[in-house]
CSV table of C-alpha atoms in Angstrom, one decimal:
chain,number,residue,atom,x,y,z
A,358,MET,CA,10.4,-14.7,-8.1
A,359,SER,CA,13.4,-12.5,-7.4
A,360,LEU,CA,12.6,-8.9,-6.3
A,361,PRO,CA,13.3,-6.1,-8.8
A,362,GLN,CA,15.9,-3.4,-7.9
A,363,ALA,CA,15.0,-0.1,-6.3
A,364,ARG,CA,13.9,2.7,-8.6
A,365,GLY,CA,15.1,6.3,-8.1
A,366,LEU,CA,12.6,9.2,-8.1
A,367,GLY,CA,15.2,11.9,-7.8
A,368,VAL,CA,14.6,15.1,-5.8
A,369,ILE,CA,11.0,15.9,-4.9
A,370,ASP,CA,10.4,19.4,-3.5
A,371,GLY,CA,6.7,19.4,-2.9
A,372,PRO,CA,4.7,17.6,-0.2
A,373,LEU,CA,4.6,13.8,-0.3
A,374,LEU,CA,1.7,11.6,0.7
A,375,PHE,CA,2.4,8.0,1.8
A,376,PHE,CA,0.0,5.3,2.5
A,377,GLY,CA,0.0,1.5,2.5
A,378,GLY,CA,-2.4,-1.4,2.3
A,379,PRO,CA,-5.3,-0.6,0.1
A,380,TYR,CA,-6.1,-4.3,0.6
A,381,SER,CA,-8.7,-4.5,-2.2
A,382,ASN,CA,-10.8,-1.9,-0.2
A,383,LEU,CA,-12.1,0.2,-3.1
A,384,GLN,CA,-14.0,2.6,-0.8
A,385,ALA,CA,-10.8,3.4,1.2
A,386,THR,CA,-8.8,3.8,-2.0
A,387,LEU,CA,-11.3,6.3,-3.4
A,388,ALA,CA,-11.1,8.2,-0.2
A,389,ILE,CA,-7.3,8.5,-0.2
A,390,LYS,CA,-7.4,9.7,-3.8
A,391,ALA,CA,-9.9,12.4,-2.7
A,392,VAL,CA,-7.5,13.4,0.1
A,393,ALA,CA,-4.7,13.8,-2.4
A,394,GLU,CA,-6.9,15.9,-4.6
A,395,ARG,CA,-8.1,18.0,-1.7
A,396,LEU,CA,-4.5,18.7,-0.7
A,397,ALA,CA,-3.5,19.4,-4.3
A,398,ILE,CA,-0.8,16.7,-4.2
A,399,PRO,CA,-0.1,15.4,-7.7
A,400,PRO,CA,0.2,11.6,-8.4
A,401,GLN,CA,3.9,11.7,-8.8
A,402,GLN,CA,4.1,12.8,-5.2
A,403,VAL,CA,1.9,10.1,-3.8
A,404,ILE,CA,3.5,6.8,-2.8
A,405,CYS,CA,1.8,3.5,-1.8
A,406,THR,CA,4.0,1.1,0.3
A,407,GLY,CA,2.3,-2.0,-1.3
A,408,ASP,CA,-0.3,-4.7,-0.6
A,409,VAL,CA,-2.8,-3.1,-3.0
A,410,VAL,CA,-4.7,-6.4,-2.9
A,411,ALA,CA,-5.6,-8.4,0.2
A,412,TYR,CA,-8.5,-8.9,2.6
A,413,CYS,CA,-11.4,-7.0,1.0
A,414,ALA,CA,-13.8,-7.5,-1.8
A,415,ASP,CA,-12.6,-5.5,-4.9
A,416,PRO,CA,-9.1,-6.6,-5.9
A,417,GLU,CA,-9.4,-6.0,-9.6
A,418,ALA,CA,-11.2,-2.6,-9.3
A,419,THR,CA,-8.7,-1.4,-6.6
A,420,VAL,CA,-5.7,-2.3,-8.8
A,421,ALA,CA,-7.4,-0.5,-11.8
A,422,LEU,CA,-8.0,2.6,-9.7
A,423,ILE,CA,-4.4,2.8,-8.4
A,424,ARG,CA,-3.1,2.3,-11.9
A,425,GLU,CA,-5.4,4.9,-13.4
A,426,TRP,CA,-4.4,7.4,-10.7
A,427,GLY,CA,-0.7,7.0,-11.8
A,428,ILE,CA,0.9,7.1,-8.3
A,429,GLU,CA,4.2,5.3,-7.3
A,430,VAL,CA,3.8,1.9,-5.8
A,431,VAL,CA,6.3,-0.4,-4.0
A,432,MET,CA,5.9,-4.1,-4.4
A,433,GLY,CA,4.3,-5.7,-1.3
A,434,ASN,CA,4.4,-9.4,-0.4
A,435,CYS,CA,0.9,-9.8,-1.8
A,436,GLU,CA,1.9,-8.4,-5.1
A,437,GLN,CA,4.9,-10.6,-5.2
A,438,SER,CA,2.8,-13.7,-4.5
A,439,LEU,CA,-0.1,-12.9,-6.8
A,440,ALA,CA,2.3,-11.9,-9.7
A,441,SER,CA,3.9,-15.4,-9.5
A,442,ASP,CA,0.6,-17.2,-8.8
A,443,ALA,CA,1.9,-18.5,-5.5
A,444,ASP,CA,-0.2,-20.6,-3.2
A,445,ASP,CA,-0.2,-18.2,-0.3
A,446,CYS,CA,0.1,-14.4,0.3
A,447,GLY,CA,3.7,-14.6,1.5
A,448,CYS,CA,3.1,-12.8,4.8
A,449,GLY,CA,5.0,-15.4,6.7
A,450,PHE,CA,2.3,-15.9,9.3
A,451,GLU,CA,3.0,-18.6,11.9
A,452,GLN,CA,1.1,-21.7,10.9
A,453,GLY,CA,-2.2,-22.0,12.8
A,454,SER,CA,-2.3,-18.3,13.6
A,455,THR,CA,-5.5,-16.4,13.0
A,456,CYS,CA,-4.0,-14.5,10.0
A,457,ASP,CA,-2.8,-17.8,8.6
A,458,LEU,CA,-6.2,-19.4,8.8
A,459,LEU,CA,-8.1,-16.3,7.5
A,460,SER,CA,-5.7,-15.9,4.6
A,461,GLY,CA,-6.8,-19.3,3.4
A,462,GLN,CA,-10.0,-17.7,2.3
A,463,TRP,CA,-9.3,-14.1,1.2
A,464,TYR,CA,-6.1,-15.0,-0.8
A,465,PRO,CA,-7.8,-17.6,-3.1
A,466,PHE,CA,-10.6,-15.1,-3.5
A,467,ALA,CA,-8.2,-12.4,-4.7
A,468,ARG,CA,-6.2,-14.9,-6.8
A,469,ARG,CA,-9.3,-16.0,-8.7
A,470,ARG,CA,-10.4,-12.4,-9.4
A,471,LEU,CA,-7.3,-10.8,-10.7
A,472,SER,CA,-6.7,-10.4,-14.5
A,473,ALA,CA,-3.4,-11.4,-16.2
A,474,ASP,CA,-2.9,-7.7,-16.9
A,475,ALA,CA,-3.1,-6.8,-13.2
A,476,ARG,CA,-0.6,-9.6,-12.4
A,477,ALA,CA,1.8,-8.4,-15.0
A,478,TRP,CA,1.6,-4.9,-13.5
A,479,MET,CA,2.4,-6.3,-10.1
A,480,ALA,CA,5.3,-8.2,-11.4
A,481,GLY,CA,6.9,-5.0,-12.7
A,482,LEU,CA,6.7,-3.0,-9.4
A,483,PRO,CA,10.0,-2.0,-7.7
A,484,ALA,CA,11.1,-3.6,-4.5
A,485,ALA,CA,11.9,-0.1,-3.2
A,486,LEU,CA,11.9,3.5,-4.1
A,487,THR,CA,14.6,6.1,-3.4
A,488,LEU,CA,14.3,9.8,-3.4
A,489,GLU,CA,15.5,13.0,-1.8
A,490,PHE,CA,13.3,15.5,0.1
A,491,ALA,CA,14.5,18.7,1.7
A,492,GLY,CA,18.1,17.4,1.7
A,493,ARG,CA,17.2,14.1,3.3
A,494,SER,CA,17.5,10.8,1.5
A,495,LEU,CA,14.6,8.4,1.8
A,496,ARG,CA,14.2,4.7,1.0
A,497,VAL,CA,10.6,3.4,0.7
A,498,VAL,CA,10.1,-0.3,1.3
A,499,HIS,CA,7.2,-2.6,2.1
A,500,GLY,CA,8.3,-4.5,5.2
A,501,GLY,CA,12.0,-4.7,5.9
A,502,VAL,CA,14.9,-3.3,3.9
A,503,GLU,CA,15.9,-6.7,2.6
A,504,GLN,CA,13.0,-8.9,3.6
A,505,ILE,CA,9.7,-7.9,2.0
A,506,ASN,CA,7.5,-9.5,4.6
A,507,ARG,CA,9.3,-8.5,7.8
A,508,PHE,CA,7.0,-7.0,10.5
A,509,LEU,CA,8.4,-4.0,12.3
A,510,PHE,CA,6.4,-2.2,14.9
A,511,GLN,CA,6.8,0.7,17.3
A,512,SER,CA,7.8,-1.8,20.0
A,513,THR,CA,10.5,-3.5,17.9
A,514,ALA,CA,13.8,-3.4,19.8
A,515,ILE,CA,15.7,-0.3,18.8
A,516,ASP,CA,18.8,-2.3,17.9
A,517,VAL,CA,16.8,-4.4,15.5
A,518,LEU,CA,15.2,-1.3,13.9
A,519,ALA,CA,18.6,0.4,13.8
A,520,ALA,CA,20.2,-2.5,12.0
A,521,GLU,CA,17.4,-2.4,9.4
A,522,TRP,CA,17.9,1.4,9.0
A,523,ASP,CA,21.6,1.0,8.7
A,524,ARG,CA,21.2,-1.4,5.8
A,525,SER,CA,19.0,1.1,3.9
A,526,GLY,CA,21.8,3.5,3.2
A,527,ALA,CA,19.3,6.4,3.6
A,528,ASP,CA,18.6,9.0,6.2
A,529,TRP,CA,15.0,7.9,6.6
A,530,VAL,CA,13.1,4.7,5.8
A,531,VAL,CA,9.4,4.7,5.0
A,532,SER,CA,7.6,1.4,5.3
A,533,GLY,CA,4.1,-0.2,5.5
A,534,HIS,CA,3.1,-3.9,6.0
A,535,ALA,CA,2.7,-4.0,9.8
A,536,GLY,CA,-0.5,-1.9,9.6
A,537,ILE,CA,0.0,0.4,12.5
A,538,PRO,CA,1.7,3.8,11.9
A,539,PHE,CA,4.6,5.0,13.9
A,540,GLY,CA,7.8,7.0,13.8
A,541,ARG,CA,11.1,6.4,15.6
A,542,ALA,CA,14.3,8.5,15.4
A,543,ILE,CA,17.5,6.5,14.8
A,544,ALA,CA,20.9,8.2,14.9
A,545,THR,CA,20.8,10.9,12.3
A,546,GLY,CA,17.5,9.7,10.7
A,547,GLY,CA,14.8,7.2,11.5
A,548,TRP,CA,12.0,4.9,10.6
A,549,LEU,CA,8.6,6.0,9.5
A,550,ASN,CA,5.6,3.6,9.1
A,551,ALA,CA,3.0,5.4,7.0
A,552,GLY,CA,0.1,3.3,8.2
A,553,VAL,CA,-2.5,1.6,5.9
A,554,ILE,CA,-5.9,2.7,4.6
A,555,GLY,CA,-7.7,-0.6,3.9
A,556,MET,CA,-7.9,-1.9,7.5
A,557,PRO,CA,-8.0,0.1,10.7
A,558,ALA,CA,-5.0,0.5,13.0
A,559,ASN,CA,-6.5,-1.8,15.7
A,560,ASP,CA,-7.4,1.2,17.8
A,561,GLY,CA,-11.1,0.9,18.0
A,562,SER,CA,-11.8,3.3,15.1
A,563,SER,CA,-12.7,2.4,11.5
A,564,ASP,CA,-10.3,5.1,10.2
A,565,GLY,CA,-7.4,4.4,7.9
A,566,TRP,CA,-4.1,6.3,8.2
A,567,TYR,CA,-1.7,8.1,5.9
A,568,MET,CA,1.4,10.2,6.3
A,569,LEU,CA,2.6,13.5,4.9
A,570,LEU,CA,6.1,14.7,4.5
A,571,GLN,CA,6.2,18.5,4.1
A,572,HIS,CA,8.1,21.6,4.9
A,573,GLY,CA,7.3,22.9,8.4
A,574,ALA,CA,8.2,26.1,10.1
A,575,THR,CA,11.5,24.7,11.4
A,576,GLY,CA,12.3,22.3,8.6
A,577,PRO,CA,10.9,19.1,7.0
A,578,GLN,CA,8.5,17.1,9.1
A,579,ALA,CA,6.4,13.9,9.0
A,580,SER,CA,2.8,14.0,10.2
A,581,TRP,CA,0.2,11.2,10.4
A,582,HIS,CA,-3.4,11.6,9.7
A,583,ARG,CA,-6.7,9.7,10.1
A,584,MET,CA,-8.7,9.0,7.0
A,585,ARG,CA,-12.4,8.6,7.4
A,586,TYR,CA,-14.4,6.8,4.7
A,587,ASP,CA,-17.5,4.6,4.3
A,588,ALA,CA,-16.2,1.5,6.1
A,589,THR,CA,-19.7,0.1,6.5
A,590,ALA,CA,-20.0,0.0,2.7
A,591,ALA,CA,-16.7,-1.8,2.4
A,592,ALA,CA,-17.8,-4.4,5.0
A,593,GLU,CA,-21.1,-4.9,3.2
A,594,ARG,CA,-19.2,-5.5,-0.1
A,595,MET,CA,-17.3,-8.2,1.7
A,596,ALA,CA,-20.4,-9.8,3.0
A,597,ALA,CA,-22.0,-9.7,-0.5
A,598,CYS,CA,-18.9,-11.6,-1.8
A,599,SER,CA,-19.3,-14.2,1.0
A,600,LEU,CA,-15.9,-13.4,2.5
A,601,ALA,CA,-15.3,-14.5,6.1
A,602,PRO,CA,-16.9,-11.9,8.5
A,603,ALA,CA,-13.8,-11.5,10.7
A,604,TYR,CA,-12.1,-8.8,8.6
A,605,ALA,CA,-15.4,-7.2,7.5
A,606,SER,CA,-16.3,-6.8,11.2
A,607,ALA,CA,-12.8,-5.3,11.8
A,608,LEU,CA,-13.5,-2.6,9.2
A,609,VAL,CA,-16.3,-1.3,11.4
A,610,SER,CA,-15.1,-2.2,14.9
A,611,GLY,CA,-11.6,-1.0,14.4
A,612,CYS,CA,-10.1,-4.1,16.1
A,613,TRP,CA,-8.2,-6.8,14.3
A,614,PRO,CA,-9.3,-10.5,14.5
A,615,SER,CA,-5.6,-11.4,14.6
A,616,GLN,CA,-4.2,-10.2,17.9
A,617,ASP,CA,-2.1,-13.3,18.1
A,618,VAL,CA,0.3,-12.0,15.4
A,619,LEU,CA,1.0,-8.7,17.3
A,620,PRO,CA,3.8,-8.1,19.8
A,621,ALA,CA,2.5,-7.9,23.3
A,622,GLU,CA,2.8,-4.1,23.4
A,623,GLU,CA,0.7,-3.6,20.4
A,624,ALA,CA,-1.9,-6.3,21.3
A,625,ALA,CA,-2.4,-4.5,24.7
A,626,LEU,CA,-3.3,-1.3,22.8
A,627,CYS,CA,-6.3,-2.9,21.0
A,628,GLY,CA,-9.2,-0.6,21.0
A,629,LYS,CA,-7.3,2.3,22.5
A,630,PRO,CA,-7.2,5.6,20.4
A,631,LEU,CA,-4.0,6.0,18.5
A,632,SER,CA,-2.1,9.2,18.2
A,633,VAL,CA,1.2,9.6,16.4
A,634,PRO,CA,3.3,12.7,17.1
A,635,VAL,CA,4.7,14.9,14.4
A,636,MET,CA,8.4,14.2,13.7
A,637,SER,CA,11.1,16.6,12.5
A,638,LEU,CA,13.3,15.1,9.9
């Protein structure tokens, strides 16, 4: 299935809330919606970087909640695969890796439980979103600018990240997919990974992460925030659905079962508290 074109959102003046990876985690998705409501951020200023459906127990209900909420969503590789009824999630995991082996269970589970209507919605999602905030142009993608399932991390070589940024044609790129939030300045802009809500950031905490873009005292800024929610309830839902315990345990322990897919720098930080500094745009 070919990716749809980017969709423009125009100029947005108010604060923006970004998050990725609901991952079929209904409890986490309810929690991020509550965050937006508490901050009085309307749906048109909330953007999900994709992978609404993945590891957890409530794929159809999570899609329904996201759709009812009315926020903007970028197509993730999971949406791309599920919309076309592909045989795998499209993450591009190395064969035999922990992620590859575990996806052999959760992906068929999600595939069986999604309605035709949910798949049709996924098929219509944009590959990217473009917008302007505080005089800065932004391009929101799932993984890489041209490759939907490209993993980019804080430790990614700066020349690799800069080449991705340069292809974007924007001042700042906002992404998801990799699951661990970070921000890096590049030339006159930079790369911002918003983090995900449906799995922890491999830092020993059950928290999800989201990112805010807002006007600061000295100009626009990006800030990253922890999101606490009932991870135990989400894990219990997975157990009740007989999903493999590895990801359910990760929801509570805060450490991924799939260290083998991480760069050495990120793998070495497993279980260590994460802090992402505020960045000026």
